[in-house]
Coordinates of C-alpha atoms and ligand atoms in Angstrom, one line a residue:
M1 CA -82.6 36.5 -49.4
L2 CA -81.5 39.1 -46.8
A3 CA -83.7 38.4 -44.4
T4 CA -83.0 34.9 -44.3
G5 CA -78.9 35.5 -44.1
C6 CA -77.3 32.9 -41.8
A7 CA -75.3 34.2 -39.0
T8 CA -72.2 32.6 -39.7
S9 CA -72.0 32.5 -43.2
G10 CA -70.8 36.2 -43.7
P11 CA -72.1 39.2 -45.1
S12 CA -73.9 39.5 -48.2
E13 CA -72.6 41.6 -51.2
R14 CA -75.8 43.1 -51.1
L15 CA -75.9 44.0 -47.5
G16 CA -73.9 47.0 -48.7
T17 CA -77.0 48.7 -50.4
L18 CA -79.0 48.3 -46.7
S19 CA -78.8 51.2 -44.0
A20 CA -79.6 50.5 -40.2
D21 CA -80.8 52.6 -37.5
L22 CA -78.1 50.8 -35.3
L23 CA -75.2 49.0 -35.8
I24 CA -73.4 47.2 -33.3
R25 CA -70.1 46.7 -34.2
G26 CA -67.1 44.4 -33.2
G27 CA -68.3 42.5 -30.2
T28 CA -68.4 38.5 -29.6
V29 CA -72.0 37.8 -30.7
Y30 CA -73.9 34.9 -29.0
P31 CA -77.0 34.5 -31.2
G32 CA -78.5 32.3 -28.7
G33 CA -78.8 28.4 -29.2
A34 CA -75.8 28.5 -31.2
E35 CA -72.0 29.0 -31.3
P36 CA -70.4 32.4 -30.7
F37 CA -68.2 34.2 -33.2
G38 CA -66.9 37.6 -33.4
G39 CA -69.2 40.3 -35.7
D40 CA -71.8 42.9 -36.0
V41 CA -75.8 43.3 -35.3
A42 CA -77.8 45.6 -37.5
I43 CA -81.2 47.1 -36.4
S44 CA -83.8 48.9 -38.4
D45 CA -87.0 50.2 -36.7
D46 CA -87.7 47.0 -34.3
R47 CA -85.9 44.3 -36.3
I48 CA -82.7 42.9 -36.7
I49 CA -82.0 43.2 -40.1
A50 CA -78.5 41.2 -40.5
V51 CA -75.9 39.6 -38.0
G52 CA -72.5 38.3 -39.4
P53 CA -68.9 39.1 -39.2
S54 CA -67.9 42.9 -40.5
L55 CA -71.0 44.1 -41.6
Q56 CA -70.9 46.6 -44.6
I57 CA -73.6 48.7 -43.6
A58 CA -74.2 52.2 -42.9
A59 CA -76.4 53.2 -39.8
K60 CA -77.4 56.5 -38.1
R61 CA -75.7 55.2 -34.9
V62 CA -72.9 53.1 -34.4
I63 CA -72.2 51.3 -31.1
D64 CA -68.8 50.0 -30.6
A65 CA -68.9 46.6 -28.9
S66 CA -65.0 45.5 -28.9
G67 CA -64.2 43.4 -25.9
M68 CA -67.9 43.0 -25.3
I69 CA -70.6 40.4 -25.6
I70 CA -73.6 40.9 -27.6
A71 CA -76.5 38.5 -26.7
P72 CA -80.2 38.3 -27.2
G73 CA -82.2 40.1 -24.7
F74 CA -82.6 37.9 -21.5
I75 CA -86.1 36.5 -20.7
D76 CA -87.2 35.9 -16.9
P77 CA -90.1 33.5 -16.9
H78 CA -90.9 33.6 -13.3
T79 CA -91.6 37.1 -11.6
H80 CA -93.3 38.9 -9.0
M81 CA -93.1 42.2 -11.2
Q82 CA -96.9 43.0 -11.9
P83 CA -97.1 45.6 -9.4
W84 CA -94.2 47.4 -11.0
L85 CA -95.4 46.7 -14.5
T86 CA -98.6 48.3 -13.8
S87 CA -97.6 51.0 -11.4
A88 CA -99.1 54.7 -11.6
E89 CA -95.1 55.8 -11.6
A90 CA -93.6 55.6 -15.2
H91 CA -90.2 55.4 -13.7
T92 CA -91.0 52.1 -11.8
R93 CA -92.6 50.6 -15.0
V94 CA -89.4 51.0 -16.4
L95 CA -88.1 48.1 -14.5
E96 CA -84.5 49.6 -13.9
P97 CA -83.5 46.4 -12.0
F98 CA -84.3 44.0 -14.9
L99 CA -82.8 46.3 -17.6
L100 CA -79.4 47.0 -15.6
Q101 CA -79.2 42.8 -16.1
G102 CA -80.0 42.7 -19.7
V103 CA -83.3 41.2 -18.8
T104 CA -86.0 42.4 -21.8
T105 CA -88.7 40.1 -21.3
A106 CA -90.5 39.6 -18.2
F107 CA -93.6 36.7 -17.5
I108 CA -95.9 37.7 -14.4
G109 CA -99.0 35.8 -13.3
N110 CA -96.8 33.0 -11.9
D111 CA -97.6 30.6 -8.8
G112 CA -101.1 30.7 -9.5
G113 CA -101.8 34.3 -8.5
G114 CA -102.4 35.2 -12.4
P115 CA -105.6 37.1 -13.4
I116 CA -108.4 35.8 -15.6
E117 CA -109.0 39.4 -17.1
V118 CA -105.4 38.7 -18.8
G119 CA -106.5 41.2 -21.7
A120 CA -107.0 43.8 -19.5
L121 CA -103.3 43.4 -18.0
L122 CA -102.0 43.2 -21.5
D123 CA -103.8 46.5 -22.6
S124 CA -102.4 48.1 -19.7
A125 CA -99.2 48.6 -21.8
S126 CA -100.8 50.8 -24.1
A127 CA -102.0 53.6 -21.5
R128 CA -99.0 52.9 -19.4
P129 CA -95.9 52.1 -21.3
V130 CA -93.4 49.5 -20.0
G131 CA -89.7 49.2 -19.9
V132 CA -89.7 45.3 -20.8
N133 CA -92.0 42.9 -22.7
Y134 CA -94.3 40.9 -20.7
A135 CA -96.1 37.9 -20.9
V136 CA -99.1 36.9 -18.4
F137 CA -100.0 33.6 -17.2
T138 CA -103.8 33.1 -16.0
G139 CA -103.7 31.6 -12.2
F140 CA -105.2 28.4 -11.1
G141 CA -105.5 29.9 -7.6
T142 CA -107.4 33.1 -8.7
I143 CA -109.5 30.9 -10.7
R144 CA -110.3 28.2 -8.1
S145 CA -110.9 31.1 -5.3
K146 CA -113.4 32.5 -7.9
V147 CA -115.4 29.4 -8.4
I148 CA -115.1 27.5 -5.1
G149 CA -114.0 29.8 -2.7
N150 CA -111.1 29.4 -0.6
A151 CA -112.3 26.1 1.6
R152 CA -110.9 22.5 1.3
Q153 CA -113.2 21.2 -1.2
T154 CA -113.3 19.4 -4.4
P155 CA -115.3 21.2 -7.4
T156 CA -118.3 19.8 -8.4
D157 CA -118.5 18.7 -12.1
G158 CA -120.5 22.2 -12.8
E159 CA -117.7 23.8 -10.9
L160 CA -115.1 22.2 -12.9
A161 CA -116.5 23.5 -16.1
K162 CA -117.0 26.6 -14.8
E163 CA -113.1 26.7 -13.9
Q164 CA -112.2 25.1 -17.4
A165 CA -114.5 28.0 -19.0
L166 CA -112.1 30.5 -17.2
V167 CA -109.2 29.2 -18.6
H168 CA -110.3 29.1 -22.0
K169 CA -111.4 32.7 -21.7
A170 CA -108.0 33.9 -20.0
M171 CA -106.6 32.0 -23.0
C172 CA -108.3 33.7 -25.3
E173 CA -107.4 37.2 -24.2
G174 CA -103.8 36.4 -24.6
A175 CA -102.4 34.4 -21.7
I176 CA -99.3 32.5 -22.2
G177 CA -100.5 29.5 -19.8
I178 CA -101.9 28.6 -16.7
S179 CA -99.6 28.7 -13.8
T180 CA -100.3 26.9 -10.2
G181 CA -98.7 27.3 -6.8
L182 CA -100.3 23.7 -5.4
F183 CA -98.0 24.4 -2.3
Y184 CA -100.5 27.0 -1.5
A185 CA -104.2 27.4 0.0
P186 CA -106.5 27.1 -1.7
Q187 CA -104.6 25.6 -4.6
S188 CA -103.4 22.7 -2.2
F189 CA -106.7 21.5 -1.6
S190 CA -106.9 20.1 -5.2
K191 CA -106.3 16.7 -6.6
T192 CA -104.3 16.1 -9.4
D193 CA -107.4 15.5 -11.4
E194 CA -108.6 18.9 -11.2
V195 CA -105.5 20.6 -12.3
I196 CA -105.0 18.1 -15.1
A197 CA -108.8 19.3 -16.2
L198 CA -107.7 22.7 -16.4
A199 CA -104.5 22.3 -17.8
A200 CA -106.0 20.4 -20.5
V201 CA -107.7 23.3 -21.7
A202 CA -104.7 25.6 -21.7
G203 CA -102.5 22.9 -23.7
A204 CA -105.1 22.4 -26.4
M205 CA -104.8 26.2 -26.8
G206 CA -101.2 26.0 -27.0
G207 CA -100.4 27.3 -23.7
I208 CA -98.0 26.1 -21.2
Y209 CA -98.4 24.7 -17.3
D210 CA -96.1 26.8 -15.5
T211 CA -96.1 25.4 -11.9
H212 CA -94.7 25.8 -8.1
L213 CA -94.8 22.3 -7.0
R214 CA -97.0 20.8 -4.3
D215 CA -93.9 20.1 -2.4
E216 CA -90.4 21.5 -2.8
S217 CA -89.4 19.8 0.3
N218 CA -91.1 17.4 2.7
Y219 CA -94.0 19.4 3.9
N220 CA -96.9 17.3 2.5
I221 CA -96.0 14.7 -0.2
G222 CA -92.7 15.5 -0.8
L223 CA -90.5 16.9 -3.6
S224 CA -90.0 13.6 -5.2
A225 CA -93.9 12.8 -5.5
A226 CA -94.6 16.4 -6.1
V227 CA -92.0 16.0 -9.5
D228 CA -94.2 13.1 -10.4
E229 CA -97.3 14.7 -10.1
A230 CA -96.0 17.5 -12.4
I231 CA -94.9 14.7 -15.1
R232 CA -98.4 13.1 -14.7
I233 CA -100.2 16.4 -15.3
A234 CA -97.8 16.6 -18.5
R235 CA -98.6 13.2 -19.6
E236 CA -102.5 12.9 -19.2
S237 CA -103.4 16.7 -20.2
G238 CA -101.0 16.6 -23.2
I239 CA -99.5 19.9 -21.8
A240 CA -95.6 21.2 -21.7
V241 CA -94.7 21.6 -18.3
H242 CA -92.2 24.2 -16.8
I243 CA -91.4 23.6 -13.2
S244 CA -90.7 26.9 -11.3
H245 CA -87.6 27.7 -9.5
I246 CA -86.8 24.1 -9.1
K247 CA -84.8 23.3 -5.8
A248 CA -84.4 21.1 -3.1
L249 CA -85.7 23.0 -0.1
G250 CA -84.6 21.8 3.6
V251 CA -81.8 19.4 4.8
D252 CA -84.8 16.4 4.6
V253 CA -84.3 16.5 0.6
Q254 CA -80.9 18.2 0.0
G255 CA -78.9 16.1 -2.1
S256 CA -81.9 15.2 -4.2
A257 CA -81.1 16.8 -7.0
P258 CA -79.6 13.8 -9.1
E259 CA -83.0 12.3 -8.3
I260 CA -85.0 14.5 -9.5
V261 CA -82.7 15.2 -12.6
G262 CA -83.2 11.7 -13.4
K263 CA -87.3 11.5 -13.5
I264 CA -87.4 14.7 -15.2
E265 CA -84.9 13.2 -17.7
A266 CA -86.8 9.9 -18.2
A267 CA -90.0 11.8 -18.7
R268 CA -88.1 13.8 -21.2
A269 CA -86.9 10.9 -23.1
E270 CA -90.8 9.6 -23.1
G271 CA -91.5 12.2 -25.2
L272 CA -93.0 14.8 -22.4
A273 CA -92.4 18.4 -23.0
I274 CA -90.7 19.4 -19.0
T275 CA -88.7 22.1 -18.5
A276 CA -87.9 24.1 -15.5
S277 CA -86.4 27.6 -14.2
Q278 CA -84.0 28.4 -11.5
Y279 CA -83.0 31.5 -9.4
P280 CA -79.0 31.5 -8.5
W281 CA -79.3 31.6 -4.9
S282 CA -79.3 29.1 -1.9
A283 CA -82.0 30.9 0.1
S284 CA -85.3 31.4 -0.7
G285 CA -87.6 34.4 0.4
T286 CA -90.4 34.3 2.2
S287 CA -91.9 35.5 5.6
L288 CA -91.5 34.2 9.1
V289 CA -95.1 32.9 9.5
A290 CA -94.9 30.8 6.1
S291 CA -91.4 29.6 7.0
L292 CA -92.3 28.4 10.4
V293 CA -95.9 28.0 11.4
P294 CA -97.5 24.9 10.4
L295 CA -100.2 24.6 7.8
W296 CA -102.7 23.4 10.2
A297 CA -102.1 26.2 12.3
Q298 CA -102.3 28.9 9.5
D299 CA -105.5 27.5 8.7
G300 CA -108.5 30.3 8.9
G301 CA -105.6 33.3 8.6
R302 CA -104.1 35.2 10.8
I303 CA -106.8 36.0 13.7
A304 CA -107.1 32.1 13.9
M305 CA -103.4 31.5 14.0
V306 CA -102.7 34.0 16.9
E307 CA -105.7 32.2 18.8
R308 CA -104.0 29.2 18.7
F309 CA -101.1 30.7 20.1
D310 CA -102.9 32.0 22.8
D311 CA -104.7 28.3 23.4
A312 CA -102.9 26.7 26.0
Q313 CA -104.1 23.4 24.5
Q314 CA -102.5 23.7 21.3
T315 CA -99.3 25.6 22.6
E316 CA -97.1 22.3 23.0
R317 CA -98.2 21.0 19.3
L318 CA -97.5 24.5 18.1
R319 CA -94.1 25.0 19.2
A320 CA -92.9 21.5 17.9
G321 CA -94.3 22.1 14.7
I322 CA -91.8 25.4 14.9
A323 CA -89.1 23.5 15.9
D324 CA -89.4 20.9 13.3
N325 CA -89.7 23.6 10.7
L326 CA -87.0 25.4 11.9
R327 CA -84.6 22.3 11.8
R328 CA -86.2 21.4 8.4
R329 CA -85.1 25.0 7.0
G330 CA -81.4 24.6 8.8
G331 CA -81.7 26.2 12.1
A332 CA -82.1 29.4 13.5
G333 CA -78.9 30.4 11.9
A334 CA -80.6 30.3 8.5
L335 CA -83.1 32.5 9.0
L336 CA -82.3 36.2 8.4
I337 CA -84.8 38.6 9.1
V338 CA -85.2 41.5 7.0
E339 CA -88.1 43.7 7.6
G340 CA -89.4 45.0 10.9
D341 CA -87.6 45.7 14.3
W342 CA -85.3 42.8 14.1
S343 CA -84.2 43.5 10.3
G344 CA -80.5 42.4 9.5
Q345 CA -80.4 39.8 12.0
R346 CA -80.5 36.0 12.4
L347 CA -83.1 34.1 14.1
R348 CA -80.4 33.0 16.6
E349 CA -78.8 36.4 17.0
V350 CA -82.2 37.5 18.3
A351 CA -82.6 34.6 20.5
E352 CA -79.2 35.4 22.0
A353 CA -80.2 39.0 22.3
L354 CA -82.8 38.2 24.2
S355 CA -81.4 35.3 26.3
T356 CA -84.0 33.0 25.2
D357 CA -84.7 30.0 22.7
P358 CA -85.3 30.7 18.7
V359 CA -88.7 29.0 19.0
T360 CA -90.3 31.3 21.9
V361 CA -88.5 34.2 19.8
A362 CA -90.2 33.2 16.6
V363 CA -93.3 33.2 18.5
T364 CA -92.9 36.6 20.0
I365 CA -92.2 38.0 16.6
I366 CA -95.4 36.1 14.9
R367 CA -97.9 37.6 17.3
R368 CA -97.2 41.3 16.4
A369 CA -96.0 41.0 13.0
D370 CA -94.9 38.7 9.8
P371 CA -91.7 40.0 8.8
A372 CA -90.1 39.0 5.6
V373 CA -87.2 36.5 5.8
I374 CA -84.2 35.1 3.9
S375 CA -84.1 31.3 4.5
F376 CA -81.1 30.1 3.5
N377 CA -82.1 26.3 2.8
M378 CA -80.5 25.1 -0.6
D379 CA -77.2 23.2 -1.0
E380 CA -75.0 24.4 -3.5
A381 CA -74.2 21.0 -5.1
D382 CA -77.9 20.6 -5.9
I383 CA -77.8 24.4 -7.1
A384 CA -75.0 23.2 -9.4
A385 CA -76.8 19.7 -10.7
F386 CA -80.0 21.7 -11.5
M387 CA -78.1 24.3 -13.2
R388 CA -76.1 22.3 -15.5
Q389 CA -79.5 20.8 -17.3
P390 CA -80.1 22.1 -20.7
W391 CA -83.7 22.6 -19.6
V392 CA -83.1 24.7 -16.8
M393 CA -83.4 28.2 -17.5
T394 CA -82.5 31.4 -15.8
G395 CA -85.5 33.0 -13.6
S396 CA -85.5 35.6 -11.0
D397 CA -88.7 34.8 -8.7
A398 CA -88.1 38.6 -8.3
S399 CA -90.0 39.9 -5.1
P400 CA -89.2 41.9 -2.4
K401 CA -86.6 41.8 0.0
H402 CA -84.6 39.5 -1.7
P403 CA -81.6 40.4 -3.9
R404 CA -83.0 37.9 -6.7
T405 CA -85.1 41.4 -8.3
Y406 CA -81.7 42.9 -8.6
G407 CA -79.3 40.2 -9.4
S408 CA -79.9 37.0 -10.5
F409 CA -78.8 37.0 -13.8
A410 CA -75.9 39.1 -13.0
R411 CA -74.9 36.4 -10.4
K412 CA -75.6 33.5 -12.4
Y413 CA -73.3 34.8 -15.1
D414 CA -70.4 35.9 -12.3
L415 CA -70.7 33.2 -9.8
Y416 CA -71.7 30.2 -11.4
T417 CA -70.4 31.2 -15.2
R418 CA -67.3 33.0 -14.8
Q419 CA -65.9 32.3 -11.2
E420 CA -67.5 28.6 -10.6
R421 CA -67.5 27.2 -14.3
I422 CA -70.8 25.6 -13.5
L423 CA -72.0 26.9 -17.2
S424 CA -69.9 27.8 -20.2
L425 CA -70.7 31.3 -21.4
Q426 CA -72.9 30.1 -23.7
Q427 CA -74.9 28.0 -21.7
F428 CA -75.5 30.8 -19.7
I429 CA -76.7 32.6 -22.3
D430 CA -78.8 30.2 -24.0
S431 CA -80.6 29.1 -20.6
S432 CA -81.2 33.2 -20.3
S433 CA -82.7 33.7 -23.8
A434 CA -83.1 30.8 -26.7
T435 CA -84.0 28.0 -24.5
T436 CA -86.9 30.2 -22.7
A437 CA -88.2 31.9 -26.0
D438 CA -88.4 28.6 -27.8
F439 CA -90.1 26.6 -24.9
F440 CA -92.5 29.4 -24.4
H441 CA -93.2 30.1 -28.2
L442 CA -92.3 33.7 -28.0
E443 CA -92.0 34.1 -31.6
G444 CA -89.0 36.2 -32.5
R445 CA -87.3 36.6 -29.4
G446 CA -84.5 35.3 -27.6
H447 CA -82.4 34.7 -30.9
L448 CA -79.9 37.4 -32.6
R449 CA -80.9 36.7 -36.3
P450 CA -82.2 38.7 -39.6
G451 CA -86.1 39.4 -38.8
A452 CA -86.4 38.9 -35.3
F453 CA -87.4 41.6 -32.8
A454 CA -84.3 43.5 -31.9
D455 CA -83.9 42.7 -28.3
V456 CA -80.3 42.9 -27.4
V457 CA -78.2 43.1 -24.4
I458 CA -74.2 44.4 -24.7
F459 CA -72.4 43.6 -21.6
N460 CA -68.9 43.7 -20.2
P461 CA -68.0 39.9 -19.6
E462 CA -65.2 41.6 -16.9
A463 CA -67.2 43.4 -14.8
Y464 CA -71.0 42.1 -15.3
S465 CA -72.0 41.1 -11.9
S466 CA -74.7 41.3 -9.0
L467 CA -73.9 44.1 -6.4
A468 CA -77.3 43.0 -4.5
T469 CA -76.8 41.2 -1.2
Y470 CA -79.2 40.0 1.2
Q471 CA -78.4 42.6 3.6
N472 CA -78.7 44.9 0.9
P473 CA -80.8 43.7 -1.8
D474 CA -81.9 46.8 -3.9
V475 CA -78.8 47.6 -5.4
P476 CA -78.6 47.6 -9.1
A477 CA -76.1 45.4 -10.9
T478 CA -73.2 46.5 -13.1
G479 CA -71.2 45.6 -16.3
V480 CA -74.4 46.0 -18.9
R481 CA -73.5 48.6 -21.0
T482 CA -76.4 48.6 -23.5
V483 CA -79.9 47.2 -23.6
I484 CA -81.9 47.4 -27.0
V485 CA -85.8 46.5 -26.2
N486 CA -87.5 46.5 -29.7
G487 CA -85.3 48.4 -31.6
R488 CA -84.9 51.4 -29.1
I489 CA -82.2 51.8 -26.4
A490 CA -83.2 51.2 -22.9
V491 CA -79.7 51.3 -21.4
D492 CA -76.9 53.6 -23.0
D493 CA -73.7 53.6 -21.7
G494 CA -74.6 51.9 -18.5
K495 CA -77.4 54.0 -17.6
V496 CA -80.9 53.9 -18.2
T497 CA -82.4 55.9 -20.6
G498 CA -86.1 56.1 -19.6
L499 CA -87.6 55.0 -22.6
A500 CA -90.4 52.3 -22.1
A501 CA -90.0 50.2 -25.4
G502 CA -91.7 47.1 -23.9
R503 CA -94.6 45.6 -25.3
A504 CA -97.4 43.0 -24.1
L505 CA -96.7 39.7 -25.5
R506 CA -100.2 38.0 -26.2
H507 CA -100.2 34.5 -26.9
Q508 CA -102.2 33.7 -30.0
P509 CA -104.5 30.4 -29.5
P510 CA -105.0 28.2 -32.6
A511 CA -107.6 29.5 -35.3
G512 CA -111.0 28.7 -34.3
S513 CA -110.5 27.7 -30.8
C514 CA -112.2 31.1 -29.6
D515 CA -115.1 31.5 -32.2
Ligands
LIG601 ZN1 -93.3 30.3 -6.5

């Protein structure tokens, strides 16, 4: 009965007859979803074969983990790393920024942008090996564009059936669920009923609904109503709902985290499966246009937008809209430009340098380009209130020009766990591994226990931290000693080995649902 040996019951006599490929010895083991203890982890091939104090197991290699934390490899449910994972460059596909934080599994296809051809994306890992495991959401935005285009309209019954068929196809190809980004056009043109109809198809096949809410601020229906919508989707479609990068964005909704938490707690008490992820930064990453130009003025794309800038009839309304968005996001001092001519400067500094006002500067820049910006729009009290919830998982929303790609997990540990003590170490680890694996049904992942896949991180609790900053985002984290992915050593003594041991994680729909 070795395979079912309990982590805390001590080693069985018969473990002495086992031999392992790898023995991690003498660390503090956080098994994921359970209390820590001093002990060892033994690995053979791609599996953990034993976990417990003082394992008597011979091994080809022993890793001394004294003073170290041993935890399940971290799982990131919201990233934009598809270009990295499918890159022609083998080195890029290793996903060094993730491995050096101990992240061994990443999800892609979030915000409604996932593919319909999920099978092809999952298959690509066999031709082009990747450094971490990955799972794929199909995307509402992709499906809606394909069936009814990008215009503001409601699908006919026939179109809705086509959309549902595409969700079904993607689920049959192994999608972990369907993602939406209801804030973004053309998804923003959808009514809730359409979303429910598609979510129901994914839910019936064991998929999860992952959503960037229709509003994280007060741009349209407001954050509170957007959370109500997500809850309604859970209730009426029967699907498990995951709110991506939960936040209260902008001065008008700052302070509302307790109300939002209350709503979600009430829905969970009702029996609905609702969770969220969060990146541990007070700034989001976006572009100058997306952050400031009113949606009506973006309608029709960039050329139409610039024409509106040239139209004297519309100038006043446009400037007023930009000024209001600037106010909502905390003023010109809260926008850091991180691309192009003014990279490294706040919008306020650029305005001062040019002796003009921030709205005029924004219009001048936007006429020429649309640089990436960092938008400081969250309040620390809200961040802490969300983070404390046991249903809030760590996610990076990893994307270029923002330090969250290289530093989210390390920062959540160093800043919010070690320094600020918002979380205990076990809460940090569980919210970065077991909670995520369990909610998304990642079988055999997220826990250190016999029979599980050997995805393991060993880090130094005194050193694990993010070195990435808003000014200098592409700096790897420090303090991770060893990372094991499917039993293979991906980080050894703090250095990436280059082994690409990740796997495509293919969701298995219920038997008969794809016949
Ligand atoms: Zn998003």
